[in-house]
Coordinates of C-alpha atoms and ligand atoms in Angstrom, one line a residue:
X1 CA 3.8 279.1 98.2
X2 CA 3.8 276.6 95.4
X3 CA 6.7 275.3 93.2
X4 CA 6.5 276.1 89.5
X5 CA 4.3 274.0 87.4
X6 CA 6.1 270.6 87.4
X7 CA 3.5 268.6 85.6
X8 CA 5.8 267.9 82.7
X9 CA 8.5 266.3 84.8
X10 CA 7.6 262.5 85.4
X11 CA 8.1 261.8 89.2
X12 CA 11.0 259.4 89.7
X13 CA 9.5 256.0 91.2
X14 CA 12.2 253.8 92.4
X15 CA 11.9 250.1 92.6
X16 CA 10.9 249.1 96.2
X17 CA 13.5 248.0 98.8
X18 CA 13.6 244.7 100.6
X19 CA 12.6 246.3 103.9
X20 CA 9.5 248.0 102.5
X21 CA 8.3 244.9 100.6
X22 CA 8.9 242.7 103.8
X23 CA 6.9 245.1 105.9
X24 CA 4.1 245.2 103.5
X25 CA 3.8 241.3 103.2
X26 CA 4.7 240.5 106.8
X27 CA 7.7 238.6 105.8
X28 CA 11.2 238.5 107.2
X29 CA 13.5 240.6 105.1
X30 CA 16.1 237.8 105.3
X31 CA 13.8 235.4 103.5
X32 CA 13.3 237.9 100.5
X33 CA 15.3 237.8 97.3
X34 CA 15.6 241.1 95.4
X35 CA 16.3 240.5 91.6
X36 CA 14.6 243.8 90.5
X37 CA 17.4 246.5 90.3
X38 CA 20.3 244.7 88.6
X39 CA 22.6 245.0 91.7
X40 CA 25.6 242.8 92.2
X41 CA 24.4 239.9 94.5
X42 CA 28.1 239.4 95.7
X43 CA 28.3 243.1 96.8
X44 CA 31.4 245.1 96.5
X45 CA 35.1 244.1 96.8
X46 CA 36.1 243.6 100.4
X47 CA 38.9 246.2 99.5
X48 CA 36.2 248.7 98.7
X49 CA 34.5 248.2 102.0
X50 CA 37.9 248.4 103.8
X51 CA 38.6 251.7 101.9
X52 CA 35.2 253.2 103.0
X53 CA 36.0 252.1 106.6
X54 CA 39.4 253.8 106.8
X55 CA 38.0 257.0 105.1
X56 CA 35.5 257.3 107.9
X57 CA 37.9 259.3 110.0
X58 CA 37.9 262.0 107.5
X59 CA 34.3 262.7 107.3
X60 CA 34.5 266.5 108.2
X61 CA 36.6 267.3 105.2
X62 CA 35.1 268.2 101.8
X63 CA 36.1 266.1 98.9
X64 CA 38.1 267.8 96.1
X65 CA 36.0 269.0 93.3
X66 CA 38.0 267.5 90.7
X67 CA 38.2 264.1 92.4
X68 CA 41.6 264.0 91.2
X69 CA 42.9 260.5 92.3
X70 CA 39.9 258.7 91.0
X71 CA 40.0 260.7 87.7
X72 CA 43.6 260.1 87.2
X73 CA 43.2 256.3 87.7
X74 CA 40.2 256.2 85.4
X75 CA 42.2 258.2 82.9
X76 CA 45.1 255.8 82.8
X77 CA 42.8 252.8 82.9
X78 CA 41.1 254.0 79.7
X79 CA 44.0 255.8 78.1
X80 CA 42.4 259.3 78.0
X81 CA 43.3 262.6 79.7
X82 CA 42.1 263.4 83.1
X83 CA 40.1 266.3 81.6
X84 CA 38.0 263.7 79.8
X85 CA 36.7 262.0 82.8
X86 CA 33.9 263.5 84.5
X87 CA 33.3 261.6 87.9
X88 CA 29.7 261.9 89.0
X89 CA 27.2 260.7 91.5
X90 CA 26.3 257.5 89.7
X91 CA 25.9 257.4 85.8
X92 CA 22.7 259.4 86.6
X93 CA 24.8 262.4 87.7
X94 CA 26.8 262.1 84.5
X95 CA 23.7 262.2 82.5
X96 CA 22.7 265.6 84.3
X97 CA 26.2 266.9 83.6
X98 CA 26.0 266.1 80.0
X99 CA 22.7 267.7 79.6
X100 CA 23.9 270.9 81.4
X101 CA 26.8 271.0 79.0
X102 CA 24.7 270.3 75.9
X103 CA 21.0 271.4 76.0
X104 CA 19.6 274.9 75.7
X105 CA 16.0 275.2 76.6
X106 CA 13.8 273.5 73.9
X107 CA 16.7 271.4 72.6
X108 CA 16.0 267.7 72.0
X109 CA 17.4 264.5 72.9
X110 CA 16.6 261.0 71.2
X111 CA 16.3 258.0 73.3
X112 CA 15.5 254.3 72.9
X113 CA 12.2 252.8 73.6
X114 CA 11.9 250.6 75.5
X115 CA 14.7 252.1 77.5
X116 CA 16.2 253.8 80.6
X117 CA 13.7 256.4 81.9
X118 CA 16.1 258.8 83.4
X119 CA 17.7 260.2 80.1
X120 CA 14.2 262.0 79.4
X121 CA 13.6 263.0 83.0
X122 CA 17.0 264.6 83.4
X123 CA 16.5 266.5 80.0
X124 CA 13.4 268.1 81.3
X125 CA 15.3 269.4 84.4
X126 CA 17.1 271.7 82.0
X127 CA 14.0 272.3 79.8
X128 CA 15.0 269.9 77.1
X129 CA 12.5 267.8 75.2
X130 CA 12.9 264.2 74.1
X131 CA 11.7 261.9 71.4
X132 CA 12.1 258.2 71.0
X133 CA 13.4 255.5 68.5
X134 CA 11.9 252.0 68.8
X135 CA 13.7 248.8 69.5
X136 CA 11.4 246.3 68.0
X137 CA 10.4 243.2 70.0
X138 CA 9.5 241.4 66.6
X139 CA 13.3 242.0 65.8
X140 CA 14.5 240.7 69.2
X141 CA 15.4 244.4 70.2
X142 CA 18.2 244.3 67.7
X143 CA 20.1 247.5 67.7
X144 CA 21.5 249.0 64.5
X145 CA 22.4 252.4 63.1
X146 CA 19.8 252.3 60.4
X147 CA 17.0 251.8 62.9
X148 CA 18.2 254.7 64.9
X149 CA 18.9 257.1 61.8
X150 CA 15.4 256.4 60.6
X151 CA 14.1 258.3 63.7
X152 CA 17.0 260.7 64.0
X153 CA 16.0 264.4 63.2
X154 CA 19.1 266.4 64.1
X155 CA 18.5 266.1 67.8
X156 CA 21.2 267.6 70.0
X157 CA 21.9 264.4 72.0
X158 CA 21.3 260.8 70.9
X159 CA 21.4 257.9 73.5
X160 CA 22.1 254.3 73.0
X161 CA 22.5 251.7 75.8
X162 CA 24.7 248.8 75.4
X163 CA 24.1 246.5 76.9
X164 CA 20.8 247.6 76.7
X165 CA 18.2 247.9 79.7
X166 CA 15.9 246.2 80.0
X167 CA 16.5 243.9 76.8
X168 CA 20.1 242.9 77.2
X169 CA 21.0 243.6 73.6
X170 CA 24.2 245.1 72.5
X171 CA 24.8 247.8 69.9
X172 CA 27.4 246.3 67.6
X173 CA 30.6 248.2 67.3
X174 CA 30.7 248.5 63.6
X175 CA 27.1 249.9 63.7
X176 CA 28.1 252.5 66.3
X177 CA 31.2 253.6 64.1
X178 CA 28.8 254.1 61.1
X179 CA 26.4 255.9 63.3
X180 CA 29.0 258.3 64.7
X181 CA 30.1 259.0 61.0
X182 CA 26.5 259.7 60.0
X183 CA 25.4 262.3 62.7
X184 CA 25.2 266.0 62.1
X185 CA 28.0 268.0 63.6
X186 CA 26.0 269.4 66.3
X187 CA 24.8 266.0 67.8
X188 CA 26.5 264.1 70.5
X189 CA 26.1 260.4 70.8
X190 CA 26.1 259.1 74.3
X191 CA 26.8 255.5 74.7
X192 CA 25.5 254.3 78.1
X193 CA 27.7 251.3 79.3
X194 CA 26.3 251.0 82.8
X195 CA 26.4 247.3 82.2
X196 CA 29.7 247.4 80.2
X197 CA 31.7 245.0 82.4
X198 CA 29.2 242.2 81.5
X199 CA 29.4 242.9 77.8
X200 CA 30.7 240.7 75.0
X201 CA 32.1 243.8 73.2
X202 CA 34.9 246.0 74.3
X203 CA 34.0 249.6 75.6
X204 CA 33.4 252.3 73.0
X205 CA 35.9 254.6 74.9
X206 CA 38.6 254.1 72.5
X207 CA 36.6 255.4 69.6
X208 CA 37.0 258.8 71.3
X209 CA 40.5 258.8 69.6
X210 CA 38.8 259.4 66.2
X211 CA 35.4 260.7 67.2
X212 CA 34.8 264.1 68.8
X213 CA 31.0 263.5 68.9
X214 CA 30.9 260.6 71.5
X215 CA 30.7 260.5 75.3
X216 CA 30.5 257.1 77.2
X217 CA 28.9 256.6 80.5
X218 CA 30.1 254.0 83.0
X219 CA 29.1 253.2 86.6
X220 CA 30.3 251.5 89.9
X221 CA 26.7 250.6 90.8
X222 CA 26.6 247.2 88.8
X223 CA 29.5 244.9 88.5
X224 CA 31.5 246.9 91.2
X225 CA 28.6 246.5 93.7
X226 CA 28.7 250.0 94.9
X227 CA 25.1 251.1 93.8
X228 CA 24.5 252.5 97.4
X229 CA 27.5 254.8 97.3
X230 CA 26.4 256.6 94.1
X231 CA 29.5 256.8 92.0
X232 CA 30.0 256.7 88.2
X233 CA 31.5 258.9 85.5
X234 CA 31.4 259.9 81.9
X235 CA 34.2 260.0 79.4
X236 CA 33.9 263.0 77.1
X237 CA 35.7 264.5 74.0
X238 CA 39.1 265.8 74.5
X239 CA 38.3 269.2 73.1
X240 CA 35.9 269.9 76.1
X241 CA 38.7 270.9 78.2
X242 CA 37.4 273.0 81.3
X243 CA 33.6 272.1 80.7
X244 CA 33.5 269.9 83.7
X245 CA 34.2 272.7 86.2
X246 CA 31.3 274.6 84.7
X247 CA 28.6 271.9 85.0
X248 CA 29.4 269.6 87.8
X249 CA 27.6 270.0 91.2
X250 CA 30.3 270.8 93.7
X251 CA 31.2 267.9 95.9
X252 CA 28.5 265.8 94.6
X253 CA 30.6 262.6 94.3
X254 CA 31.5 262.0 97.9
X255 CA 34.9 261.1 99.3
X256 CA 33.8 257.7 100.6
X257 CA 32.5 256.9 97.2
X258 CA 35.6 258.0 95.4
X259 CA 38.0 255.9 97.8
X260 CA 35.8 252.8 97.5
X261 CA 35.9 253.1 93.6
X262 CA 39.8 253.6 93.6
X263 CA 40.0 250.5 95.6
X264 CA 37.4 248.5 93.6
X265 CA 39.3 249.2 90.4
X266 CA 42.3 247.4 91.8
X267 CA 40.4 244.2 92.5
X268 CA 40.0 242.7 89.0
X269 CA 39.3 239.3 90.6
X270 CA 36.1 240.5 92.2
X271 CA 34.7 242.0 89.0
X272 CA 35.7 238.8 87.1
X273 CA 34.0 236.6 89.5
X274 CA 31.0 238.8 89.5
X275 CA 30.7 238.7 85.8
X276 CA 31.3 234.9 85.7
X277 CA 28.4 234.5 88.1
X278 CA 26.1 236.6 86.0
X279 CA 27.0 234.6 83.0
X280 CA 26.0 231.4 84.8
X281 CA 22.8 233.0 86.1
X282 CA 21.8 234.1 82.6
X283 CA 22.3 230.6 81.2
X284 CA 20.5 229.1 84.1
X285 CA 17.5 231.5 83.4
X286 CA 17.6 230.7 79.6
X287 CA 17.5 226.9 80.2
X288 CA 15.2 226.6 83.1
X289 CA 12.6 229.3 83.0
X290 CA 9.2 228.1 81.6
X291 CA 8.9 231.3 79.5
X292 CA 10.6 232.8 76.3
X293 CA 13.7 234.8 77.2
X294 CA 16.0 237.0 75.2
X295 CA 19.8 236.4 75.1
X296 CA 21.3 239.2 77.3
X297 CA 24.7 240.7 77.6
X298 CA 23.8 242.3 80.9
X299 CA 23.2 241.1 84.6
X300 CA 19.6 240.6 83.9
X301 CA 17.3 238.6 81.6
X302 CA 14.1 239.7 80.0
X303 CA 11.3 237.1 79.9
X304 CA 7.7 237.1 78.3
X305 CA 5.4 236.0 80.9
X306 CA 1.9 237.1 79.8
X307 CA 0.6 239.5 82.5
X308 CA 3.8 240.8 83.9
X309 CA 2.1 242.8 86.8
X310 CA 0.3 239.8 87.9
X311 CA 3.4 237.5 87.7
X312 CA 5.6 239.9 89.5
X313 CA 3.0 240.5 92.3
X314 CA 2.5 236.6 92.6
X315 CA 6.2 236.1 92.7
X316 CA 6.6 238.8 95.3
X317 CA 4.2 237.3 97.6
X318 CA 6.4 234.2 97.6
X319 CA 9.4 236.4 98.5
X320 CA 11.1 237.0 95.2
X321 CA 11.0 240.3 93.8
X322 CA 11.4 240.8 90.0
X323 CA 11.0 243.9 87.8
X324 CA 7.6 244.2 86.1
X325 CA 8.4 245.9 82.8
X326 CA 5.2 247.6 82.2
X327 CA 6.8 251.0 82.9
X328 CA 9.2 250.2 80.0
X329 CA 5.9 249.8 77.8
X330 CA 6.4 245.9 77.9
X331 CA 3.4 244.9 80.1
X332 CA 4.0 241.3 79.0
X333 CA 7.6 241.1 80.3
X334 CA 9.5 240.8 83.5
X335 CA 13.2 241.5 83.9
X336 CA 15.1 239.3 86.3
X337 CA 18.4 240.3 87.8
X338 CA 21.2 237.7 87.9
X339 CA 21.3 236.5 91.7
X340 CA 23.8 234.1 93.4
X341 CA 23.2 230.6 92.4
X342 CA 20.8 229.9 95.4
X343 CA 18.8 233.2 94.5
X344 CA 18.5 232.4 90.8
X345 CA 17.6 228.9 91.4
X346 CA 14.8 230.0 93.8
X347 CA 13.7 232.8 91.4
X348 CA 13.2 230.3 88.7
X349 CA 11.5 227.6 91.0
X350 CA 9.1 230.5 92.2
X351 CA 8.5 231.9 88.7
X352 CA 7.8 228.4 87.2
X353 CA 5.1 227.9 89.9
X354 CA 3.4 231.2 89.4
X355 CA 3.5 231.3 85.7
Ligands
PMP1 N1 22.1 253.6 82.9 C1 21.3 252.4 82.7 C2 21.1 251.8 81.5 C3 20.8 251.9 84.0 O1 20.2 250.8 84.0 C4 21.2 252.6 85.1 C5 20.7 252.1 86.5 N2 19.7 251.4 86.6 C6 21.9 253.8 85.0 C7 22.2 254.4 83.9 C8 22.4 254.6 86.4 O2 23.1 254.0 87.1 P1 23.8 254.8 88.4 O3 23.1 256.1 88.5 O4 23.4 253.9 89.6 O5 25.3 254.7 88.1

């Protein structure tokens, strides 16, 4: 027995965890600093942890498929209807749900290059295809409607990421409005705001009031520090009514994750402190790293270091894990997540030694 031909599906290769790297290098995991996955180094809100602990007595019960409490809370946070909120296992899950809702076999999506790999992978799962628009390094990865429209060829779904991964650039809001007004009626524009809490600009969610061709993705994996629980959501056009019930994987967003997310939403202080800390780390990286960097609106900084693979390997041997951006098509760049003060200082000191 063989699976069908899967050669067109790129395999998912996750960043390696601390335990795995520690074992390989014979190092103590406690001595390693992982700044390769844009996680929150301060972890989740203590209230989210308490919510998970108290939910542990209900593990035998299925979650509701509508995730009503979290959905309603998010709807009131963003001033949209509960039907517009699609709770999902991470933003990744929301990408899958959008593709199930939008793509027939052979339909195309348009994605940024360099950019987040999962958009194209997920499209393949439903037999969709993808093409790319380029963000140019020579123009500091600036994001504009014109640049995207130059590559646009009537695709069914168009992605933009703001702040962008791995560059940290934002898609200016006035450019987004002009993009939404320029697209063919059958095209959905998806704004991925996985790093939205760190951004200088407000969320695009309010643009849904006037634009029926927009969906926005958000996650609890980054500023809320809940990556391990896998919880995120999409906010979709009001006219989509009962589409969620037709595309979601039943019970995929688990009850512990939903309760943690609910508690996390009430702890504004924790998010503010996490964002402040990331701002400090960004500045520290710009000012102290002996390599050119790009200004970032995310919780990470892209730096040009020559041979990224060699630099990331050397750094890892010294106990600091950063992201080699070769897989993003940037073999001369690394991406460094914003750590705590101690982690960020150690990363800079280590990188400056190996550079
Ligand atoms: N979008 C972007 C741009 C990301 O960088 C990530 C995670 N690295 C995601 C979406 C997915 O996040 P999650 O599934 O953890 O919510």
